[in-house]
Short mmCIF file of C-alpha atoms and ligand atoms in Angstrom, two decimals:
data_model
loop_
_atom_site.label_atom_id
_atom_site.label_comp_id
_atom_site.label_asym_id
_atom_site.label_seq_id
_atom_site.Cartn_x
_atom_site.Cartn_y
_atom_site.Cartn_z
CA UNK U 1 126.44 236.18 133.01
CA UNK U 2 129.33 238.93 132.83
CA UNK U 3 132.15 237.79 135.00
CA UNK U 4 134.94 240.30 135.78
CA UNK U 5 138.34 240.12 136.58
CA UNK U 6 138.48 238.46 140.07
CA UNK U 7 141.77 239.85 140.95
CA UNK U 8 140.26 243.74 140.40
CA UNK U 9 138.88 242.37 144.03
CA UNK U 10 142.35 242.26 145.55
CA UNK U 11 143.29 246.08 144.97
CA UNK U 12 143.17 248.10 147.71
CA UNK U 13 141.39 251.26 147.45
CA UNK U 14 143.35 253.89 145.65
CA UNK U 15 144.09 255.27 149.25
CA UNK U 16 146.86 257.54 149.28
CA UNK U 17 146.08 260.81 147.08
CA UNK U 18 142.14 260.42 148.24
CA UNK U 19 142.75 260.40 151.80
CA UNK U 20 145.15 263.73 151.63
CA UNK U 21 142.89 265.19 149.77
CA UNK U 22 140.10 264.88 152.24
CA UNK U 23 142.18 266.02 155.23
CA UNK U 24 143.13 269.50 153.25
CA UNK U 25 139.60 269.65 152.04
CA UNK U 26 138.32 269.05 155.65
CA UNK U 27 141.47 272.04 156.96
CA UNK U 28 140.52 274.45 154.18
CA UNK U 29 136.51 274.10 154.80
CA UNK U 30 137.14 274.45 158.20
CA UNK U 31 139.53 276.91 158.00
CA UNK U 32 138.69 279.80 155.48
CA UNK U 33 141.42 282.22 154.00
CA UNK U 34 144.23 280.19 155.12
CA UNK U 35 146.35 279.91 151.95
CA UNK U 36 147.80 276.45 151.61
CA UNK U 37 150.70 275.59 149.88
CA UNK U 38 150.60 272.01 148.02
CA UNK U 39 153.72 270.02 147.88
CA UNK U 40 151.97 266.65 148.08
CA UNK U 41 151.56 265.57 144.59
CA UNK U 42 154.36 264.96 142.12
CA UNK U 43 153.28 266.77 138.74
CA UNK U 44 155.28 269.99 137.22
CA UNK U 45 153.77 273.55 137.99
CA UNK U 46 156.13 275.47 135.01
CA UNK U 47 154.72 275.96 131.42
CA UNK U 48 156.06 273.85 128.00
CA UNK U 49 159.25 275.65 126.91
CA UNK U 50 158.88 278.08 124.20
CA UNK U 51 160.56 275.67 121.33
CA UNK U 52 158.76 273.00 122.43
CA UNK U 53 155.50 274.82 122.72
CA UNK U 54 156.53 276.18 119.01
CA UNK U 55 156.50 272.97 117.98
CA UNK U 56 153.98 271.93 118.71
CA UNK U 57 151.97 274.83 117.31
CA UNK U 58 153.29 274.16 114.17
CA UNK U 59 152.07 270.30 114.48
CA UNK U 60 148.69 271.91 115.00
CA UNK U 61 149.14 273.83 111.66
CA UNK U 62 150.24 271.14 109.51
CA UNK U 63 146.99 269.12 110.33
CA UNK U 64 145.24 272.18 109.51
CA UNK U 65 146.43 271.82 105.88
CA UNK U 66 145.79 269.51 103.41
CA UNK U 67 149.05 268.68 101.80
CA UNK U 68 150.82 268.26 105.45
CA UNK U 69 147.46 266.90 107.38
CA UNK U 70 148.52 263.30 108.92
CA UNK U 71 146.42 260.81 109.61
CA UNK U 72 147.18 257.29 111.52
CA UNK U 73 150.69 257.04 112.54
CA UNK U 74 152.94 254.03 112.79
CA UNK U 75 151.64 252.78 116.41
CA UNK U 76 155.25 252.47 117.86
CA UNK U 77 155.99 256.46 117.24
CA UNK U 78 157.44 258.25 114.08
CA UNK U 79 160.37 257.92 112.94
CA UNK U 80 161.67 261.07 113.00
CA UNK U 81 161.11 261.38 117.15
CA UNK U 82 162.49 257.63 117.56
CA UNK U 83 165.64 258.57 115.51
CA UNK U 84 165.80 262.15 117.98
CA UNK U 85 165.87 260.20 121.07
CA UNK U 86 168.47 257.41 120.13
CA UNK U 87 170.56 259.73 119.16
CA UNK U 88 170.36 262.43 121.97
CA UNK U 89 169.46 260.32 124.89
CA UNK U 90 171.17 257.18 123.81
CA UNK U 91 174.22 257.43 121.39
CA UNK U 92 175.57 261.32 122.30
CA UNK U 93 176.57 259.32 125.97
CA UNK U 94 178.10 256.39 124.08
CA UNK U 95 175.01 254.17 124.73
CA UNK U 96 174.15 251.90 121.70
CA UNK U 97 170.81 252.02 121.51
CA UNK U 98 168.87 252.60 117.78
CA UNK U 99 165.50 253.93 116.55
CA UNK U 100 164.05 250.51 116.38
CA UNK U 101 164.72 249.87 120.17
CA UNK U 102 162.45 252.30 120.86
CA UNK U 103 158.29 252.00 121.41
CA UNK U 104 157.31 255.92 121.96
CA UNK U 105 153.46 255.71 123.85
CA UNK U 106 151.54 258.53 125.79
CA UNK U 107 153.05 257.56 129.25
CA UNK U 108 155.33 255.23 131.37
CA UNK U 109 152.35 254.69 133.47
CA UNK U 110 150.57 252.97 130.79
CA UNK U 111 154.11 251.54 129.68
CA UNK U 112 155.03 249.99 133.26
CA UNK U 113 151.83 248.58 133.70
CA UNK U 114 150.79 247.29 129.85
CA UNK U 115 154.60 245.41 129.89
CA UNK U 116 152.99 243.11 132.58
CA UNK U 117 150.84 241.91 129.80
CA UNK U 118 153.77 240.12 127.77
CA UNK U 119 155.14 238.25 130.64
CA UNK U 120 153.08 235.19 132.02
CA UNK U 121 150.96 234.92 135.60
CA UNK U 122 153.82 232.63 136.55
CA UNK U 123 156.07 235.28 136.85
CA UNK U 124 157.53 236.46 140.53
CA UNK U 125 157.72 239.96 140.95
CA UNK U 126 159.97 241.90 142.83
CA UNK U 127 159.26 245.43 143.57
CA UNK U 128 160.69 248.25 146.19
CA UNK U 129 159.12 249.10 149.05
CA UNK U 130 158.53 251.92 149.52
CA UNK U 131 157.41 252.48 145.58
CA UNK U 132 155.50 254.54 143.00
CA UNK U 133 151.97 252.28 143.33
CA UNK U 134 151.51 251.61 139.93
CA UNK U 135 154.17 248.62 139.75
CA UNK U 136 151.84 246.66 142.50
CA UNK U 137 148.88 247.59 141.51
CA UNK U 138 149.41 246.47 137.90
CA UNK U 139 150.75 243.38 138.89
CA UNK U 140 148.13 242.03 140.82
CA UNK U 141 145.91 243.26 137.98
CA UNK U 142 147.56 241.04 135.69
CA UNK U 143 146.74 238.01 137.80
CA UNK U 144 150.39 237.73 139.98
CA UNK U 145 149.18 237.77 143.51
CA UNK U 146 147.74 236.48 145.90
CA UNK U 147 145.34 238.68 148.65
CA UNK U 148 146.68 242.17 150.01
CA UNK U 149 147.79 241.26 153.83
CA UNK U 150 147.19 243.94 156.32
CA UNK U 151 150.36 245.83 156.01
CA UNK U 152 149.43 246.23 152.71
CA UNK U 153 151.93 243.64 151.21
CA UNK U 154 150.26 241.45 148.74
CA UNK U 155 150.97 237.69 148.88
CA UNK U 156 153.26 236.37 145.86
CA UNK U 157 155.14 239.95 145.53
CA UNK U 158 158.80 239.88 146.50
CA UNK U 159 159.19 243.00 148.47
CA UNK U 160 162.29 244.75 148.85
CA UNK U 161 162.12 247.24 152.22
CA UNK U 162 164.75 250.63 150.99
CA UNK U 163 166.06 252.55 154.42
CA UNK U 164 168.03 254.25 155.57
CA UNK U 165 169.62 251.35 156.87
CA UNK U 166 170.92 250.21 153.20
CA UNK U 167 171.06 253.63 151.95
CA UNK U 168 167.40 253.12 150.28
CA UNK U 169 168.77 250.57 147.81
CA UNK U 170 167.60 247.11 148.09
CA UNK U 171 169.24 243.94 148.82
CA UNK U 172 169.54 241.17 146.68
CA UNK U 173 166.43 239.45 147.16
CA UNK U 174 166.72 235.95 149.32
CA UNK U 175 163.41 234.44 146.91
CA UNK U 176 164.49 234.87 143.16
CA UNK U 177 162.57 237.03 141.52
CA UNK U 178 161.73 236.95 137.28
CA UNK U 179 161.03 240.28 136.70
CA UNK U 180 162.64 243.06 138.91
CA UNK U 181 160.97 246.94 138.93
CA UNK U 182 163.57 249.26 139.71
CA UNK U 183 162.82 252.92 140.00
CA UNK U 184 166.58 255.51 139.74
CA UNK U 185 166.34 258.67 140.71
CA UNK U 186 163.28 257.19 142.88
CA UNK U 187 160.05 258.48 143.58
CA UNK U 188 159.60 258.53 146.38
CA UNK U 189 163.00 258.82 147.77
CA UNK U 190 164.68 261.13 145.65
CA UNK U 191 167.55 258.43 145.92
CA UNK U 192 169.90 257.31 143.01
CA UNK U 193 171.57 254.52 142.31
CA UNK U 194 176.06 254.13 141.33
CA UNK U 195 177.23 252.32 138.70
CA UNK U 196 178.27 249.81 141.56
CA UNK U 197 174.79 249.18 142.34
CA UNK U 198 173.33 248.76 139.01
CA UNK U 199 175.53 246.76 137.65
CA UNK U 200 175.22 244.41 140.97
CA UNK U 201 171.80 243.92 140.00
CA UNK U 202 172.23 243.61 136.23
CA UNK U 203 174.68 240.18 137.17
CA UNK U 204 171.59 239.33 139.44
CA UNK U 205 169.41 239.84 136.57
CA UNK U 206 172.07 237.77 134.14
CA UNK U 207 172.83 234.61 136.89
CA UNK U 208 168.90 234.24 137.01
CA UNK U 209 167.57 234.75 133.38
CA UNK U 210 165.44 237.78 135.02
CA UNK U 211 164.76 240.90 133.61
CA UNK U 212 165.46 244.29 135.42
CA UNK U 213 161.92 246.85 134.37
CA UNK U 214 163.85 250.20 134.90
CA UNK U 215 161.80 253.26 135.51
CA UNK U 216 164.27 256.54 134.73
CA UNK U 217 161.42 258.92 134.65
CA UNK U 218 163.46 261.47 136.72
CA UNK U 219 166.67 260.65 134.89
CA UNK U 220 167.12 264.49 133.82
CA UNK U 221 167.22 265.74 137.17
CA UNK U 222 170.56 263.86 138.18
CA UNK U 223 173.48 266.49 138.83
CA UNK U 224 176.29 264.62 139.88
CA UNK U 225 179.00 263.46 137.64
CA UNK U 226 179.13 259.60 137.53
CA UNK U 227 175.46 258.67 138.37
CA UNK U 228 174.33 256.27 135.32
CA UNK U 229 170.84 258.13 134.02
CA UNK U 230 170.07 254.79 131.77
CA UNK U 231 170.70 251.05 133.08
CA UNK U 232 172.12 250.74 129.54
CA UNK U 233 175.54 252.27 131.10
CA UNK U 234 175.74 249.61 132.73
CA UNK U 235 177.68 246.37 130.88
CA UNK U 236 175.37 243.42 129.99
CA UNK U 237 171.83 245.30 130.78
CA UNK U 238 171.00 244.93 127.08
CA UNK U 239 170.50 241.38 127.57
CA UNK U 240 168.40 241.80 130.78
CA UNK U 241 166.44 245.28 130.97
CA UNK U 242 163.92 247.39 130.13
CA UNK U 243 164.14 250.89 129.88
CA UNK U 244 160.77 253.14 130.60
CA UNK U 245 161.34 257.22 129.98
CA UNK U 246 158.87 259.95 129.95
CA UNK U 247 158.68 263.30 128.82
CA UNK U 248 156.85 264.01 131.64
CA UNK U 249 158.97 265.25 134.32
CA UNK U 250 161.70 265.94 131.96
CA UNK U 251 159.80 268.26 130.30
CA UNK U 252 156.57 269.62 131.41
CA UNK U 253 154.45 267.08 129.65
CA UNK U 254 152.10 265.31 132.88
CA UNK U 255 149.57 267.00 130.75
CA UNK U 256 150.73 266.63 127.40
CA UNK U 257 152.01 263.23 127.23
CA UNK U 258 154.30 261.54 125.69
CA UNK U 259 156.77 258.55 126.51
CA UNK U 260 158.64 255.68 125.46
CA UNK U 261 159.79 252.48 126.07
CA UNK U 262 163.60 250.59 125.16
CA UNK U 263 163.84 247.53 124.52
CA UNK U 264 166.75 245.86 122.86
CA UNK U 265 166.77 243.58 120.62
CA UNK U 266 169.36 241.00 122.65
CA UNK U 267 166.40 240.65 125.49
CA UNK U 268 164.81 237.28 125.55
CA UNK U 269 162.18 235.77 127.67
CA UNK U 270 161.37 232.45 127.85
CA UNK U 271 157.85 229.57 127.17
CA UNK U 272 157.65 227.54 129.15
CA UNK U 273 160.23 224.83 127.21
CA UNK U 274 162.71 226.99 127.81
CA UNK U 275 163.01 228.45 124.08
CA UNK U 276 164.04 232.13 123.99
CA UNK U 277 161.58 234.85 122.31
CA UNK U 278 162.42 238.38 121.56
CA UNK U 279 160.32 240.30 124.20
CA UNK U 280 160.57 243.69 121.52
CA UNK U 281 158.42 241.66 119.23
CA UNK U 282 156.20 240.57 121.86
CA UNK U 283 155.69 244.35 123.39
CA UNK U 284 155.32 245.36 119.66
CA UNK U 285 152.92 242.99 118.68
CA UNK U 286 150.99 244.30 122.17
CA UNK U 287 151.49 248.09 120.97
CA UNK U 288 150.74 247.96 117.83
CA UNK U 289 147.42 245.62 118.39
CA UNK U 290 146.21 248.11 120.92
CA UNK U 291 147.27 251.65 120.61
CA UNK U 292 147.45 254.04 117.82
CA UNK U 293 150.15 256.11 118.52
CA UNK U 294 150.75 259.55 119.82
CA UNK U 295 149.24 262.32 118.28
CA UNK U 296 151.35 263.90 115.91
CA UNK U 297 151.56 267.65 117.21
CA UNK U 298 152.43 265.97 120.83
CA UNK U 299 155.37 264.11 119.03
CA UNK U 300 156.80 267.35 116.95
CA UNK U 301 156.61 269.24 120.43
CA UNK U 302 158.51 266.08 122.30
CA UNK U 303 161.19 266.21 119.47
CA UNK U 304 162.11 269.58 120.01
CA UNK U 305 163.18 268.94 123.24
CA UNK U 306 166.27 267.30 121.62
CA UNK U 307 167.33 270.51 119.73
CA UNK U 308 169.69 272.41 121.14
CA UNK U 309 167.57 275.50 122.03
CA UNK U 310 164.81 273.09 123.18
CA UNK U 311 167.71 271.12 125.61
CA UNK U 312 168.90 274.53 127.33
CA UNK U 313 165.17 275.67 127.36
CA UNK U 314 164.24 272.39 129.41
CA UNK U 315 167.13 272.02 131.09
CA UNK U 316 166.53 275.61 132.54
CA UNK U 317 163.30 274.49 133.62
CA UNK U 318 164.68 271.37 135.92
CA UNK U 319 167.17 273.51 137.37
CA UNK U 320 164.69 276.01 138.91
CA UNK U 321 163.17 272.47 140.47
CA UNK U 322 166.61 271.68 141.39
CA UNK U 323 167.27 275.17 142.83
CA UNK U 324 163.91 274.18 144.79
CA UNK U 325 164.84 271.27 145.82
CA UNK U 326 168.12 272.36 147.32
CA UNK U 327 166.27 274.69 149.24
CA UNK U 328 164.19 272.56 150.32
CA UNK U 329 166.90 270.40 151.38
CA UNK U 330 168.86 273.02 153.46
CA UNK U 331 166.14 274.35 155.16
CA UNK U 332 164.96 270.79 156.47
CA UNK U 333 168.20 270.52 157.42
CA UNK U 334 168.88 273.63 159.61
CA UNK U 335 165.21 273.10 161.04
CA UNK U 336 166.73 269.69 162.81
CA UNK U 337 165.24 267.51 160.12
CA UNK U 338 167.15 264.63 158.49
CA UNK U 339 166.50 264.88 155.00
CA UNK U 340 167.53 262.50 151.90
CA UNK U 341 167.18 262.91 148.39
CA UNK U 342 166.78 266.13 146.59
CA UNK U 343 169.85 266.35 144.53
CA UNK U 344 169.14 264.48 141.90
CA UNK U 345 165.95 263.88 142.22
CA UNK U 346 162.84 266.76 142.51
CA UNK U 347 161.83 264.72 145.51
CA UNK U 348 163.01 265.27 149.12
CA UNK U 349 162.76 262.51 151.41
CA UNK U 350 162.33 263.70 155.35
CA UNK U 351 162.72 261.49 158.23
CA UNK U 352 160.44 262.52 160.88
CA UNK U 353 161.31 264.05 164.51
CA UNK U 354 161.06 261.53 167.31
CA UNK U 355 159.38 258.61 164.78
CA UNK U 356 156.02 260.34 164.44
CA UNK U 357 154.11 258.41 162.20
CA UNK U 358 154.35 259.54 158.61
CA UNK U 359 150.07 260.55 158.80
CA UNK U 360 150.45 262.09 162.66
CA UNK U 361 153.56 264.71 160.44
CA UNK U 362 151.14 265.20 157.87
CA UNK U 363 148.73 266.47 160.19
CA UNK U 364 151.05 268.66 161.73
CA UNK U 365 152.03 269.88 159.00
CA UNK U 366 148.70 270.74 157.69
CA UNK U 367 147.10 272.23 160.62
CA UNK U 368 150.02 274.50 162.09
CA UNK U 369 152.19 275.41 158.87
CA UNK U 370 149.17 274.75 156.07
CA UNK U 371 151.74 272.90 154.06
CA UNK U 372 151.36 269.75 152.20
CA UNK U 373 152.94 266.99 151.63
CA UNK U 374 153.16 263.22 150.70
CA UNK U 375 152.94 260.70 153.73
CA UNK U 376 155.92 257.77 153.46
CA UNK U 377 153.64 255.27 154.65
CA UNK U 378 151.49 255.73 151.41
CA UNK U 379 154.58 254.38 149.60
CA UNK U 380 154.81 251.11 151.42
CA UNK U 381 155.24 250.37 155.09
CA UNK U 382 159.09 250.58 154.92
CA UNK U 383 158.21 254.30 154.41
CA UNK U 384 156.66 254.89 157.56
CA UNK U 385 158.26 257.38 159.60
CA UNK U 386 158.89 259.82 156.53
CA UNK U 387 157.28 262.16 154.46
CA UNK U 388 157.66 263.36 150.60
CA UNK U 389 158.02 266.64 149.72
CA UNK U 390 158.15 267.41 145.92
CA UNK U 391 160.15 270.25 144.44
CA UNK U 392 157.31 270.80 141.66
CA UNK U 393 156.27 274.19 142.82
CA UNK U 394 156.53 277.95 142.22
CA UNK U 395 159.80 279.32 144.65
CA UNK U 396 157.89 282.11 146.25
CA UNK U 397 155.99 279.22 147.51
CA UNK U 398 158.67 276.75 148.53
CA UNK U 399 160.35 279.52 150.74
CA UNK U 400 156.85 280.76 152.45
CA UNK U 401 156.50 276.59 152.84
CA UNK U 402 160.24 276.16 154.53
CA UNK U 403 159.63 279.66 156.67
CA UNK U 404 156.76 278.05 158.35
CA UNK U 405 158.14 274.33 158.50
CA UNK U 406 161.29 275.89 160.41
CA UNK U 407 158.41 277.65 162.92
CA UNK U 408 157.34 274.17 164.02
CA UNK U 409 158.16 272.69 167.22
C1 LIG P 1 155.77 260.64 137.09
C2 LIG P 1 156.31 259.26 137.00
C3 LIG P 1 156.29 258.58 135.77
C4 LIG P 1 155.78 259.23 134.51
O1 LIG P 1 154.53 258.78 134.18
P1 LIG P 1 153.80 259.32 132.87
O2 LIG P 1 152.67 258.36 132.68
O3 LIG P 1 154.80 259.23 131.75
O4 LIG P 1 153.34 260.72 133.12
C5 LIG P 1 156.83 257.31 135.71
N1 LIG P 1 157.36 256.74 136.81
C6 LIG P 1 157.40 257.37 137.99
C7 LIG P 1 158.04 256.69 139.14
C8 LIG P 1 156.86 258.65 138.11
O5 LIG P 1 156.90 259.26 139.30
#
């Protein structure tokens, strides 16, 4: 007899993206001609930039010849795209990180929920609420949790409520946690994180032998001086962090994909005698057991993003996101709204009118200004009361969008 994986039983019902899209199919069918504008989901609307997009073309041609046609790669990424982002991401801000540090894969979804793999059941997890799903949802995959309560906390998950109240960074947790999913700029937030903070929760990380899992997906859309876009800024966090980037957001590539992982070699875990293992090797050993690498035009068209014609090219392309986003931001504002987020990160983070519940705004939204967006209460329950909207759209769109949210009463 076949037995499965007893805690696939746990999961809730992927609930969130399902459920908004029946309401706007329901509107829509019900309401024909009425043209909708979709800022709900987070994914990029603008095209690969034209050296990237070269690139990759030429990828395509070189396996179209014999004497340049690749086969298998090494697992963990080329060299040549490894050696690109060390040096541009990593070294060019003083941040000593090396080829070998890095793990490139097709996505930091895959990468934030496959690193769950390399740490034992035993572990305690600590995640933010509200978050990007995928941190809970892998963990009580991996066998960390108890059952999913009815406010959809799940029982052996540290969770760490982000409001307004503390500036939608969370406190020092009172249960210590082992392993410690941070997420700067946040989805769904659009918050960041100082130096001050980080490094706060790098000592945490250091007094308690945890280790920090730091998402930076949105790091390129930061625009203020001083914000730290990698936790390696921060003194010590070699020791006890993860870094997970993608080129997804950054540039263009939901579609594409392409990502990577850091991991330095000072960061040790422990077995359970208390002797110290180099988690790279473990999350190596993983990688290179079960994927084969990126394909090879994908990882020419990812390295051109760190020439200098492909970093103005992409960099272009956040700004008109950012140039959305603010906006966004200022039109919220002047329609009474009070808004968080959205300048340096594509996301804007709206606090309802009156504390109408995050689904009850949706609705609203949706029937009287055919607008969507993301409700907060999909993110956790600390997100009640607010609602995502995402600067990934075209700007003829985001005004028509803020001209109609401003009409509401
Ligand atoms: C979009 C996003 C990612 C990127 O995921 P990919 O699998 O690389 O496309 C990672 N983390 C967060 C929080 C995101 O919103």
């Amino acid at each position: 007899m076949a037995l499965i994986n007893e805690h696939y039983l746990k999961l809730k019902a992927g609930y969130l993206f399902p459920e908004i899209g029946r309401r706007v199919k329901e509107f829509a069918d019900a309401n024909p001609g009425k043209n909708i504008i979709r800022m709900g989901i987070g994914d990029v609307t603008q095209p690969l930039a034209p050296s990237v997009l070269k690139a990759f073309h030429d990828g395509v041609d070189e396996m179209g010849k014999a004497e340049s046609f690749k086969g298998y790669g090494p697992e963990q990424g080329y060299e040549f795209l490894r050696q690109a982002i060390a040096v541009n991401a990593y070294q060019a801000n003083g941040i000593d990180i090396s080829a070998d540090d890095i793990i490139v894969s097709d996505g930091s979804k895959c990468d934030t929920g496959n690193i769950q793999e390399i740490f034992g059941s035993e572990n305690k997890i600590a995640i933010c609420d509200p978050v990007y799903p995928v941190y809970a949802d892998t963990t009580v995959m991996s066998g960390k949790t108890g059952e999913c309560a009815a406010n959809g906390y799940y029982a052996g998950i540290i969770y760490m409520p982000c409001t307004d109240e503390n500036g939608f960074i969370p406190e020092l947790p009172a249960e210590r946690p082992d392993l410690i999913f941070l997420c700067y700029p946040n989805n769904p937030t659009g918050t960041v994180a100082s130096k001050e903070e980080l490094a706060k929760w790098v000592k945490y990380a250091r007094d308690n032998k945890s280790i920090i899992l730091f998402d930076a997906a949105y790091e390129a859309f930061i625009t203020e001086p001083g914000i730290p876009r990698s936790i390696y800024e921060i003194e010590g966090a070699k020791e006890v962090a993860i870094e997970f980037r993608s080129f997804s957001k950054t540039a263009g590539f939901t579609g594409t994909r392409c990502a990577f992982t850091v991991i330095p070699e000072e960061l040790k875990a422990y077995d359970s005698n208390g002797n110290a293992h180099s988690v790279k090797k473990l999350w190596l050993r993983r990688h290179t057991t079960k994927f084969n690498g990126v394909s090879y035009p994908v990882q020419k068209a990812a390295a051109a993003v760190y020439t200098a014609q492909g970093q103005k090219e992409v960099s272009d392309v956040v700004a008109y996101y950012m140039e959305n986003a603010r906006i966004m931001r200022e039109s919220l504002s002047a329609a009474g709204y009070t808004v968080f987020g959205g300048v340096n990160a594509p996301y804007i983070w709206v606090k309802t009118k009156n504390n109408m519940k995050s689904w009850d705004f949706f609705d609203k939204v949706l029937n009287e200004a055919n607008v969507v967006g993301t409700p907060g209460s999909g993110f956790g329950p600390a997100g009640e009361g607010y609602f995502r909207f995402s600067a990934f759209a075209d700007r003829a769109n985001v005004i028509e969008a803020m001209e109609r949210i401003k009409k509401l009463d």
